Coordinates of N, CA and C and ligand atoms in Angstrom, one line a residue:
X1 N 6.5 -6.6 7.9 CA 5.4 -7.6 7.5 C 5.3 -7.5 5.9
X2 N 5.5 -8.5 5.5 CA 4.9 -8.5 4.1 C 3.6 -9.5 3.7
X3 N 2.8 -8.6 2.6 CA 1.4 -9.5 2.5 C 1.5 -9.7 1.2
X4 N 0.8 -10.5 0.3 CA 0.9 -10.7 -0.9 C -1.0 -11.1 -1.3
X5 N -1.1 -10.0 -2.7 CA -2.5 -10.6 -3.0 C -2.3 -10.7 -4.6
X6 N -2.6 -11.8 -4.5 CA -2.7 -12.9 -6.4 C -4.3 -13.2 -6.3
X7 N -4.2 -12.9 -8.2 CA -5.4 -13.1 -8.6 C -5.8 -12.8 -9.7
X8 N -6.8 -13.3 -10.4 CA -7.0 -12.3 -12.0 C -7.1 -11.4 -12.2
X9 N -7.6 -10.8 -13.3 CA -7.4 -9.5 -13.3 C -8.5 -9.3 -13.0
X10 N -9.0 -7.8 -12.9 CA -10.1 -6.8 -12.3 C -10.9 -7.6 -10.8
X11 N -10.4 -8.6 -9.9 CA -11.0 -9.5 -9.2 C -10.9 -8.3 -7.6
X12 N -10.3 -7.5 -8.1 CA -10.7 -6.3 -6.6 C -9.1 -6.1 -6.2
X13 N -8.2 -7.1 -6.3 CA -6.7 -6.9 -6.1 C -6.2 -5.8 -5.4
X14 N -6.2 -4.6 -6.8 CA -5.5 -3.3 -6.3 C -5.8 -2.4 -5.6
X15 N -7.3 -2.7 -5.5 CA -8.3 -1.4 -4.5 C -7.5 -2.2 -3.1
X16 N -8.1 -3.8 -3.0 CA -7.9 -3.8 -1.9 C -6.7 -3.6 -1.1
X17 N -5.5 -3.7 -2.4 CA -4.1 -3.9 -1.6 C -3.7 -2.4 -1.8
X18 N -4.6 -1.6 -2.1 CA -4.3 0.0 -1.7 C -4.7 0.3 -0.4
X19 N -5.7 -0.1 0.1 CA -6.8 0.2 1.4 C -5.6 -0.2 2.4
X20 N -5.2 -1.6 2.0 CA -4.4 -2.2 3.3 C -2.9 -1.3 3.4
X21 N -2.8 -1.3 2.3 CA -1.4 0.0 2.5 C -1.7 1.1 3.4
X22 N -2.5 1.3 2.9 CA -2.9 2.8 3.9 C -2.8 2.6 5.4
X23 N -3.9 1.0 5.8 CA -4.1 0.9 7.4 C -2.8 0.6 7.9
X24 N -1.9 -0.2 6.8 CA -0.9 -0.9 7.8 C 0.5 -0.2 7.5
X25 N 0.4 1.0 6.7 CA 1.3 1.4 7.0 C 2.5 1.0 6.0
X26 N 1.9 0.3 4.7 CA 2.6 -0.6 3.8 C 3.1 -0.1 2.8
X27 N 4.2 -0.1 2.2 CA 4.5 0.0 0.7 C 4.0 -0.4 -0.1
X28 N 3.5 -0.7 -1.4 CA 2.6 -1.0 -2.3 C 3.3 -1.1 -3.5
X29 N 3.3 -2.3 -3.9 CA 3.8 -2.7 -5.4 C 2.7 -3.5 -6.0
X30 N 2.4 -3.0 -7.0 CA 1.2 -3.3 -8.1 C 2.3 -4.1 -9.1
X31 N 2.7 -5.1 -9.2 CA 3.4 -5.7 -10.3 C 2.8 -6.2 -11.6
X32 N 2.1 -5.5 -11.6 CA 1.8 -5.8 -12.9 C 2.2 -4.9 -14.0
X33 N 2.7 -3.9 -13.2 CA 3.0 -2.4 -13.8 C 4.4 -2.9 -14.8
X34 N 5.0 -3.8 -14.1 CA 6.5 -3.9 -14.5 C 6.1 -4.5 -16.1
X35 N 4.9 -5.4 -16.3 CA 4.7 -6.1 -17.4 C 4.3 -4.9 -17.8
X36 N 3.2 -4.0 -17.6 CA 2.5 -3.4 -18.2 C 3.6 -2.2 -19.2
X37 N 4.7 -1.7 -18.5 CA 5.7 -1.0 -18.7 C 6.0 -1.7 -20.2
X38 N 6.4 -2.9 -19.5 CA 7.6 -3.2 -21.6 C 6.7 -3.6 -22.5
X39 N 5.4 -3.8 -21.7 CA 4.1 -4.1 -23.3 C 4.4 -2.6 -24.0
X40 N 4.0 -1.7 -22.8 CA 3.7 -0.3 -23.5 C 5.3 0.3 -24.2
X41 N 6.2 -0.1 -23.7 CA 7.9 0.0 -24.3 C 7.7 -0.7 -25.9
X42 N 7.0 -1.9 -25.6 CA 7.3 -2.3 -27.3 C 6.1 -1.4 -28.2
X43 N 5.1 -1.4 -27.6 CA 4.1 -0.6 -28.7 C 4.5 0.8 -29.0
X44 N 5.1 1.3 -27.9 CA 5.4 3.0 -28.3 C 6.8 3.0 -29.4
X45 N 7.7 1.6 -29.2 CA 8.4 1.7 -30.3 C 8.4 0.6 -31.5
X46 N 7.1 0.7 -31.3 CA 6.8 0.2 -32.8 C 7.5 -1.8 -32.9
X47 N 7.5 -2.5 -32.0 CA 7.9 -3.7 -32.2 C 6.7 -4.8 -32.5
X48 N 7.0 -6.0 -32.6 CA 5.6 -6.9 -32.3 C 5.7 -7.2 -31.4
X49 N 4.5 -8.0 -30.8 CA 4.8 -8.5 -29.6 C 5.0 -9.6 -28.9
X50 N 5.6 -10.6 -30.5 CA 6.3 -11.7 -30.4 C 7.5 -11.4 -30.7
X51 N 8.4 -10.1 -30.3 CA 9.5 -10.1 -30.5 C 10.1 -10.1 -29.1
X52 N 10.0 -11.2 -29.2 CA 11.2 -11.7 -27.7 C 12.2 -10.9 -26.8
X53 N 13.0 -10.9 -28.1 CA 14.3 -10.1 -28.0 C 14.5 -9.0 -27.3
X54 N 13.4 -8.7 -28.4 CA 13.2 -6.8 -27.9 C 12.9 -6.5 -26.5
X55 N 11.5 -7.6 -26.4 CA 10.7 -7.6 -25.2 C 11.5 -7.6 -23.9
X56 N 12.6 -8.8 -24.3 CA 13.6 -8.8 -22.9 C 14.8 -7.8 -22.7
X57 N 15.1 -7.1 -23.7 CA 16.1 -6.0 -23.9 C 15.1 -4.8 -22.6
X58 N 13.9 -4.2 -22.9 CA 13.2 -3.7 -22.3 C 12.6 -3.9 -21.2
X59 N 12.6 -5.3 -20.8 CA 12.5 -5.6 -19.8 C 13.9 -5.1 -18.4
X60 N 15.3 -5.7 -19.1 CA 16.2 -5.5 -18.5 C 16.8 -4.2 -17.9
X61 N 16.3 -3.4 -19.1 CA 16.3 -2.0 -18.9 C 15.2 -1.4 -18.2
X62 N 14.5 -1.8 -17.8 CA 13.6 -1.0 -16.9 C 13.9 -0.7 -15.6
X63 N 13.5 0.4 -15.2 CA 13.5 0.8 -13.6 C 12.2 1.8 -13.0
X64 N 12.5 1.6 -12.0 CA 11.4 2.6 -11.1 C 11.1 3.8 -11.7
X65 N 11.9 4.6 -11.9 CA 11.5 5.7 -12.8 C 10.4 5.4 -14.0
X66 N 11.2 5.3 -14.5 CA 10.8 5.0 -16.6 C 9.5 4.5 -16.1
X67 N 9.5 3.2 -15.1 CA 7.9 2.8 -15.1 C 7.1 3.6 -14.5
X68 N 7.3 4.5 -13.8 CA 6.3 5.5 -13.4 C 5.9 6.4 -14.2
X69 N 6.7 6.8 -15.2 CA 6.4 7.9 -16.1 C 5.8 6.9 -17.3
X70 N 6.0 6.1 -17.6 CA 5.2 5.5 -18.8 C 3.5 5.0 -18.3
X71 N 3.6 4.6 -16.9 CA 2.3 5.1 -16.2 C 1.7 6.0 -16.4
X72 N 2.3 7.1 -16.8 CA 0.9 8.1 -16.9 C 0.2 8.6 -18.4
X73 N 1.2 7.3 -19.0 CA 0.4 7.4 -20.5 C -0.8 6.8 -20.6
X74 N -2.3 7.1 -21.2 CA -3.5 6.4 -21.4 C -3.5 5.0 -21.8
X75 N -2.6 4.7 -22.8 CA -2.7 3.3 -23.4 C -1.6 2.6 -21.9
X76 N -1.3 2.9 -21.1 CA -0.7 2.1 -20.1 C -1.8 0.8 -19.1
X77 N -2.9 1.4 -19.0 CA -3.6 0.5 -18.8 C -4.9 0.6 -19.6
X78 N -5.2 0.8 -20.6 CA -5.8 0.7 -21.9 C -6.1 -0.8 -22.0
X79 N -7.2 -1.0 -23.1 CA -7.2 -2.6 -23.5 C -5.9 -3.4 -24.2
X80 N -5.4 -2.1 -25.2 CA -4.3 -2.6 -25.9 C -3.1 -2.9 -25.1
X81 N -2.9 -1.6 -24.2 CA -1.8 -1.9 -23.0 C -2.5 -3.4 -22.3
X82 N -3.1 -3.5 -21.9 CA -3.2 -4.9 -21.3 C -2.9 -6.4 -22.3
X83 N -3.3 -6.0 -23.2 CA -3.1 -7.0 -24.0 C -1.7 -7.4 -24.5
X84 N -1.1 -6.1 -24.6 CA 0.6 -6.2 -24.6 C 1.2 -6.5 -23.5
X85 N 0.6 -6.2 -22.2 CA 1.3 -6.8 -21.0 C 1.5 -8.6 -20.9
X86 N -0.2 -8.5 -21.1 CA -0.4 -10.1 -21.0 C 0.6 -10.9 -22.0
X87 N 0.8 -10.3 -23.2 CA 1.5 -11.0 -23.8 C 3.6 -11.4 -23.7
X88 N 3.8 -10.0 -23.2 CA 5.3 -9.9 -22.6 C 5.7 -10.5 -21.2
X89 N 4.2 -10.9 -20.5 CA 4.2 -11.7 -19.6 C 4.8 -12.8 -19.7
X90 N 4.4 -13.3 -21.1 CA 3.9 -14.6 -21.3 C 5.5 -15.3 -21.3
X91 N 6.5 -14.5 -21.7 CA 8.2 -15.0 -22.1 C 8.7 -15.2 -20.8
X92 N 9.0 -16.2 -20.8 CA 10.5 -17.0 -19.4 C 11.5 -15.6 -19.2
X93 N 12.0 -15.2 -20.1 CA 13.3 -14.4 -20.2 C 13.0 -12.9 -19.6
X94 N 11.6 -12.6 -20.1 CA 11.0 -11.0 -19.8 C 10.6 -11.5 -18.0
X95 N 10.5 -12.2 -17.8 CA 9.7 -12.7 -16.2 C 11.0 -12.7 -15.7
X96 N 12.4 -13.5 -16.1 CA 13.2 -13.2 -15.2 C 14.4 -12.4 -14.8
X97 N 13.9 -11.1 -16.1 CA 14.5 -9.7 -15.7 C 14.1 -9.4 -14.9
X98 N 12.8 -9.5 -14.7 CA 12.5 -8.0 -14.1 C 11.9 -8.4 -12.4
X99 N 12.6 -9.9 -11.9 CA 12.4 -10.8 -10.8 C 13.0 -9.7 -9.9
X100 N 14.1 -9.6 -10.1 CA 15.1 -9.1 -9.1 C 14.7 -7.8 -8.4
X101 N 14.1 -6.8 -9.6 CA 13.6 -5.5 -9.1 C 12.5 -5.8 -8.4
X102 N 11.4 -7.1 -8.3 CA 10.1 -7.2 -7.9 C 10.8 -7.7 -5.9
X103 N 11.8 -8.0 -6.5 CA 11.9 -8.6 -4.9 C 12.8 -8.2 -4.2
X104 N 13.2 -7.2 -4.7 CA 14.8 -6.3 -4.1 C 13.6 -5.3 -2.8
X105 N 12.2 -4.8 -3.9 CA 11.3 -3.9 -2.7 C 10.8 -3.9 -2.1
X106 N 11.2 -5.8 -1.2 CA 10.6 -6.1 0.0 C 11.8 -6.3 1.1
X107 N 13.0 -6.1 0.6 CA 14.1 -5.6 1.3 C 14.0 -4.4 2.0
X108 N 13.7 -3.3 1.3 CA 13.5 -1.9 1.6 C 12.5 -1.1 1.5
X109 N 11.4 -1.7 2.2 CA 10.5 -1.1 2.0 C 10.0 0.6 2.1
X110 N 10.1 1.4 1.2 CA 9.9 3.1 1.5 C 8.5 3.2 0.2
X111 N 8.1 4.6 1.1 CA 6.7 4.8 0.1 C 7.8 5.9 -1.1
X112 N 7.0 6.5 -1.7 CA 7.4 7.1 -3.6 C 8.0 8.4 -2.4
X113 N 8.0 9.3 -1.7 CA 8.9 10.2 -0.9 C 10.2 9.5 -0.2
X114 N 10.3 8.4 -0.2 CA 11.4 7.5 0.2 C 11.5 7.4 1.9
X115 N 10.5 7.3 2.0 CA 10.2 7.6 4.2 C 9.8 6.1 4.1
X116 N 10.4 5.5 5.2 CA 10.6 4.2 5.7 C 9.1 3.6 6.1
X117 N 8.6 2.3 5.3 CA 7.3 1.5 5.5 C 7.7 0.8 6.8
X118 N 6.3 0.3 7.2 CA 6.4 -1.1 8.3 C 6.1 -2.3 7.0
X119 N 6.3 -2.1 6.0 CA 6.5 -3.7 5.3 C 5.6 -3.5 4.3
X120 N 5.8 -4.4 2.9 CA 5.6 -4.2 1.5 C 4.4 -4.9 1.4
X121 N 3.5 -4.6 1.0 CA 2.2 -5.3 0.2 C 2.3 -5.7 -1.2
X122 N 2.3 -6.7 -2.4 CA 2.4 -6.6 -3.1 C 0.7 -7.2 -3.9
X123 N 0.8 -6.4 -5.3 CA -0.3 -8.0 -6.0 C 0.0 -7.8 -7.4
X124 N -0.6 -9.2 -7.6 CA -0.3 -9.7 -9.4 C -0.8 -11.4 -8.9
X125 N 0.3 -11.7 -10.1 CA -0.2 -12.9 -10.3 C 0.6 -14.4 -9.6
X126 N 2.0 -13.9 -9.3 CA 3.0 -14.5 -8.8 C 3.9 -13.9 -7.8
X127 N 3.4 -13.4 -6.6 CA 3.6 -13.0 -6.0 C 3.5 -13.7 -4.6
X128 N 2.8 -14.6 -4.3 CA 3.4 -15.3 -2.9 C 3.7 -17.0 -3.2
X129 N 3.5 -16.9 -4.5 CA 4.4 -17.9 -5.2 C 5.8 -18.0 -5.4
X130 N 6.6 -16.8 -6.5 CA 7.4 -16.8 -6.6 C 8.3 -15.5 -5.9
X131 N 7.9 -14.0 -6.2 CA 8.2 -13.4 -6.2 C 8.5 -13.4 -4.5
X132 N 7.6 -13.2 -3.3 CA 8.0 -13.5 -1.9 C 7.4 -15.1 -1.4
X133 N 8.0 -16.1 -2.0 CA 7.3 -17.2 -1.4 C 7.5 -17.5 0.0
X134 N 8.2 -16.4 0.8 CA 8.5 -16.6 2.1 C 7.0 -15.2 3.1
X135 N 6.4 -14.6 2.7 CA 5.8 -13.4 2.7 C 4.7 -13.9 4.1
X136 N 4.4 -12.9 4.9 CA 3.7 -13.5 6.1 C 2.6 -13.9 6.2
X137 N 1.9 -13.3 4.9 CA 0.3 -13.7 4.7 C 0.0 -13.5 3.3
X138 N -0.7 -14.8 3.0 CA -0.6 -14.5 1.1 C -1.7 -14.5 0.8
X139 N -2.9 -13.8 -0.1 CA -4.1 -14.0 -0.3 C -4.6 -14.2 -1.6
X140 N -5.4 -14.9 -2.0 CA -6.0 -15.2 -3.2 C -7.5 -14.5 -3.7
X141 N -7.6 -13.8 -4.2 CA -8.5 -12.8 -4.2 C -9.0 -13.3 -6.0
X142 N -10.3 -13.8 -6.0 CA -10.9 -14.3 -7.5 C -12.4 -14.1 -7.9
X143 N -12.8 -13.7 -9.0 CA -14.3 -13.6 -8.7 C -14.5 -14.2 -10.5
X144 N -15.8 -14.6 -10.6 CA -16.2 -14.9 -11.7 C -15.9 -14.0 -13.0
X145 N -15.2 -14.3 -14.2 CA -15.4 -13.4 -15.6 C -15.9 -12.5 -15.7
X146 N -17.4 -12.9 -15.5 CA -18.6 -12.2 -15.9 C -18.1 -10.8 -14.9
X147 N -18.2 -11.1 -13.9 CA -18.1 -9.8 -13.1 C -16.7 -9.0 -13.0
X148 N -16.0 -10.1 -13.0 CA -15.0 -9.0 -13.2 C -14.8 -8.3 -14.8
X149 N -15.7 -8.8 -15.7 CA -15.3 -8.2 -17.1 C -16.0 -6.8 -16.8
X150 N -17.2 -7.0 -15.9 CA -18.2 -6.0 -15.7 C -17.4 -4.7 -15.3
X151 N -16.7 -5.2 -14.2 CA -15.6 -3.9 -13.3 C -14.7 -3.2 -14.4
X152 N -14.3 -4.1 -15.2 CA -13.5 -3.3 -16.2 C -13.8 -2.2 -17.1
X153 N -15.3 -3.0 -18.3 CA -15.9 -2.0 -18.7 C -16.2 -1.1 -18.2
X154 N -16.7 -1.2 -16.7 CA -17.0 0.5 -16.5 C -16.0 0.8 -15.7
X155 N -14.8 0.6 -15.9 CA -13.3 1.7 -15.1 C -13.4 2.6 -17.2
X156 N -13.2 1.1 -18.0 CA -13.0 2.0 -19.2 C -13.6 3.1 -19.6
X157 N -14.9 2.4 -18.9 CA -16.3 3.5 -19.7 C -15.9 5.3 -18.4
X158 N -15.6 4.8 -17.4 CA -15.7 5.8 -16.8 C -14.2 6.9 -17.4
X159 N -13.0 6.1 -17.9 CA -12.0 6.6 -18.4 C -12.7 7.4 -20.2
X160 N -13.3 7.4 -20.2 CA -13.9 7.5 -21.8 C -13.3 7.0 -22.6
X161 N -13.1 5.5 -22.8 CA -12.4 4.5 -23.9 C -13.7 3.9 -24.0
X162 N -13.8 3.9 -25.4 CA -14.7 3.3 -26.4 C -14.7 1.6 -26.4
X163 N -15.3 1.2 -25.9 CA -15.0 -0.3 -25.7 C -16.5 -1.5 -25.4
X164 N -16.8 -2.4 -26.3 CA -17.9 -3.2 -25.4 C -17.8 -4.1 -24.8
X165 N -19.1 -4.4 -24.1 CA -18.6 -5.5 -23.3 C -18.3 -6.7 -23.4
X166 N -18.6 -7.1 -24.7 CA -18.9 -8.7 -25.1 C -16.4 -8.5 -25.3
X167 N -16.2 -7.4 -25.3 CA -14.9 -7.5 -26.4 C -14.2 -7.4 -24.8
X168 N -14.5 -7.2 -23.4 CA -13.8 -6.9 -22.2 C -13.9 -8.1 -21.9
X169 N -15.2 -9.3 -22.3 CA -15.3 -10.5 -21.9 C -14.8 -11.5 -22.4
X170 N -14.7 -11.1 -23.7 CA -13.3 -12.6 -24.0 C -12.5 -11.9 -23.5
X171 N -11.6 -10.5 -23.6 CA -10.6 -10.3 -22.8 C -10.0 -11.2 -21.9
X172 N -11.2 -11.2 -21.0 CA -10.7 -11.2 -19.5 C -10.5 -12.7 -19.9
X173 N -11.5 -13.6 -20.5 CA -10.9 -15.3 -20.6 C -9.8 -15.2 -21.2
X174 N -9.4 -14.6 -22.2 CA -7.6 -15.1 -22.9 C -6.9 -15.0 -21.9
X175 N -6.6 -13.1 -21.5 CA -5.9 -13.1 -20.3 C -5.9 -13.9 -19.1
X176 N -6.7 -14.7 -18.4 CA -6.7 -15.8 -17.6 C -6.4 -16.8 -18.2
X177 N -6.6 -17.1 -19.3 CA -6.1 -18.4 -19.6 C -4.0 -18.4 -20.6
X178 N -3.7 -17.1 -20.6 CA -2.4 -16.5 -20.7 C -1.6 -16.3 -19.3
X179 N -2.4 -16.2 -18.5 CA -1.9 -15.5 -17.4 C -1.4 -17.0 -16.3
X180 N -3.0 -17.8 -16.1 CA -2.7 -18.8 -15.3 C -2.0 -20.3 -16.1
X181 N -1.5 -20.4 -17.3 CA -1.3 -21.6 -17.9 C 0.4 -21.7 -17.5
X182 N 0.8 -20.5 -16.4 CA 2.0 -21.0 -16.6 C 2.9 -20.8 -15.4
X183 N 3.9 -21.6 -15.1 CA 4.1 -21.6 -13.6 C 4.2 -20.9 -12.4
X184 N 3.9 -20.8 -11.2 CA 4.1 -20.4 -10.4 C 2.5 -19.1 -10.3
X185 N 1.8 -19.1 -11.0 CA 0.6 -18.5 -11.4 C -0.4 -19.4 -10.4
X186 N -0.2 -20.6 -10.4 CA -1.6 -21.1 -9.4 C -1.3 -20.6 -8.2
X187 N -2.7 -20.4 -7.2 CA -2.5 -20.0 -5.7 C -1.4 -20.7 -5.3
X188 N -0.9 -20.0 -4.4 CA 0.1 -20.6 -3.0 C -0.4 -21.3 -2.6
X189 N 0.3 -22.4 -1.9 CA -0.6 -23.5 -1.1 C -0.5 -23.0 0.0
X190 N -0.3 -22.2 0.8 CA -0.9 -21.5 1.9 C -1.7 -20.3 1.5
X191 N -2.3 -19.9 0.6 CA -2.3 -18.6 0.6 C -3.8 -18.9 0.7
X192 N -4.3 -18.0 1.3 CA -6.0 -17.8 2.4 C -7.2 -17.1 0.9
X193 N -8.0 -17.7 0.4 CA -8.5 -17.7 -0.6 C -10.0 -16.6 -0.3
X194 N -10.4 -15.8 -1.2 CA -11.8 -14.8 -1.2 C -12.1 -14.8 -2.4
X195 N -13.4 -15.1 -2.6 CA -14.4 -14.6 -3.8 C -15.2 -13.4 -3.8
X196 N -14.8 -12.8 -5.0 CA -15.2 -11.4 -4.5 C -16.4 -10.9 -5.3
X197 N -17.1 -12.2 -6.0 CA -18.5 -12.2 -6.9 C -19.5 -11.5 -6.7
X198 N -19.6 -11.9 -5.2 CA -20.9 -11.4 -4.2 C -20.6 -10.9 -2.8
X199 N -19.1 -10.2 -2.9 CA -19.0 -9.4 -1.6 C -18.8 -8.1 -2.3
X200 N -18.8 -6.9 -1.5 CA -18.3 -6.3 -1.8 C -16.9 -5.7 -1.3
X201 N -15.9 -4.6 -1.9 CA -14.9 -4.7 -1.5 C -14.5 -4.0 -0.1
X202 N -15.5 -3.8 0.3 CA -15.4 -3.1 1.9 C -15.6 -4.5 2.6
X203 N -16.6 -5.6 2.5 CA -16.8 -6.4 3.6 C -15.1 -7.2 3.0
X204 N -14.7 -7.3 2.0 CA -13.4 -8.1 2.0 C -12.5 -7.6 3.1
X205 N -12.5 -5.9 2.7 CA -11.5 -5.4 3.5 C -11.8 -5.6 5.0
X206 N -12.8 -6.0 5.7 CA -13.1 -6.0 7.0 C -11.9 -7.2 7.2
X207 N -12.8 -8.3 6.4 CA -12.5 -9.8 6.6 C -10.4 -10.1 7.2
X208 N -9.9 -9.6 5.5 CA -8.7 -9.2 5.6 C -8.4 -8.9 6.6
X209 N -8.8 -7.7 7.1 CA -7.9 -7.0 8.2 C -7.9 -7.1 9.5
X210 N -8.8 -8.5 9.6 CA -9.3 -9.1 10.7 C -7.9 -10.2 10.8
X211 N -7.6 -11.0 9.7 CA -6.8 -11.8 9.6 C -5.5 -11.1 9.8
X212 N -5.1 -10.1 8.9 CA -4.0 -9.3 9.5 C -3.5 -8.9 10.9
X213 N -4.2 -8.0 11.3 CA -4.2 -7.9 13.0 C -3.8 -9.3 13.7
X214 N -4.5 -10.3 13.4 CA -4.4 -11.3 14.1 C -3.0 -12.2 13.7
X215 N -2.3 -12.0 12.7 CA -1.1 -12.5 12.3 C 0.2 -11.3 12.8
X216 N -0.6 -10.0 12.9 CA 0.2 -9.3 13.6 C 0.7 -9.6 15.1
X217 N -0.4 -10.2 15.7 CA 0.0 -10.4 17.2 C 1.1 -11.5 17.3
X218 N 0.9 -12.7 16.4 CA 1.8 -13.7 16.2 C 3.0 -13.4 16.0
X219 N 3.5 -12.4 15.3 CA 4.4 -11.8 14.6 C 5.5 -10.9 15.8
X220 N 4.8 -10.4 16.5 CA 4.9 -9.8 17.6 C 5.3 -10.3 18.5
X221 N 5.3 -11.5 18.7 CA 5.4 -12.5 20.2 C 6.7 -13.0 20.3
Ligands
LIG301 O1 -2.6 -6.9 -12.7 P1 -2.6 -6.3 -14.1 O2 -3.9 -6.5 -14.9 O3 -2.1 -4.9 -14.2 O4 -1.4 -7.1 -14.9 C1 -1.2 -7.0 -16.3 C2 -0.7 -8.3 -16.9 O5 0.6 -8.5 -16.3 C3 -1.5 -9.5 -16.5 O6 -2.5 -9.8 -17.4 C4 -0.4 -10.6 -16.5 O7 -0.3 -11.1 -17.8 C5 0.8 -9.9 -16.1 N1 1.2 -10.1 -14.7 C6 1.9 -11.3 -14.4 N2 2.4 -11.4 -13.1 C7 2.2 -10.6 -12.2 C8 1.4 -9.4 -12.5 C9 0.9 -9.2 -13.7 O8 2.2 -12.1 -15.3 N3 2.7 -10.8 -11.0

């Protein structure tokens, strides 16, 4: 089974497509990591991050490894690391290096010990658009600025990064408006839509997993 959850950023995405890993037994690809990787590749060697070039050089060269270990640097998901994501995002050429690796890990799905999944979860932003537009259930998971700038500040505040709110809240508008201006970024036209403003992320997970099961029986037949 593969499921796919797109959405802005901090809109509950990763929690929830961790929870569902866990019930269903799923591999878990956070793709945002792949951007977040060659943002953090150009800042640690000193590039800009309108240099194209570079951006796609490091893009091509990336792998599972390298992005795990540059994950465990602080500025990896830092404001600055985000902001360099968002922007390496933003290049045709950096999006379609790093296509092949995002979709090769619904072929084979294994968890980080390499022991065989019952099927890949993924989330980001193009993910049951482009990345599995064939995927068996695709979700759209979105909540207002306001609140999701809210969730951010206090991941940062709880990380001890110095940061306010008013500066997480244009954040989060550039990056949406960087993130969705460009194709394959709008929802799937099947993909099953949640606001996650005024739920919280436990009644999501009920909701979800209610639809899951139920597409598992189908699946099944
Ligand atoms: O999801 P996360 O906030 O970690 O993503 C970091 C950045 O990577 C996003 O702001 C977006 O620019 C980019 N991204 C993307 N497509 C994806 C996942 C992330 O463009 N599928």
């Amino acid at each position: 089974m593969i499921i796919t959850i797109d959405g802005p950023a901090a809109a509950g995405k990763g929690t929830l497509a961790a929870s569902l890993a866990k019930e269903f037994n799923l591999a878990y690809f956070d793709t945002g990591m792949v951007y977040r990787a060659v943002g953090l590749e150009m800042l640690l060697n000193g590039y800009e991050l309108t240099d194209n070039e570079k951006a796609e050089k490091f893009a091509e060269q990336l792998t599972f490894p390298r992005m795990m270990e540059l994950s465990k640097n602080p500025e990896f998901r830092s404001l600055n690391g985000s902001r360099a994501a968002s922007a390496v995002a933003a290049m045709p050429k950096v999006r379609q290096a790093l296509l092949e690796m995002q979709q090769n890990f619904s072929h084979n799905p294994v968890f980080a010990d390499g022991s065989k999944a019952d099927g890949a979860i993924y989330d980001g932003r193009d993910t049951g658009t482009v990345i599995c537009p064939h995927a068996d259930i695709k979700f759209f998971i979105t909540a207002s600025p306001e609140v999701r700038a809210m969730r951010r500040f206090k991941e940062y505040q709880e990380k001890g990064q110095d940061v306010d709110y008013k500066e997480v809240l244009e954040q989060t508008i550039a990056r949406d408006k960087n993130d969705f201006a460009r194709a394959g970024s709008q929802p799937a036209a099947d993909a099953i839509h949640f606001d996650t403003s005024d739920l919280s992320i436990s009644e999501v997970f009920e909701q979800v997993c209610k639809i899951i099961v139920e597409k598992q029986k189908t699946l099944e037949k």
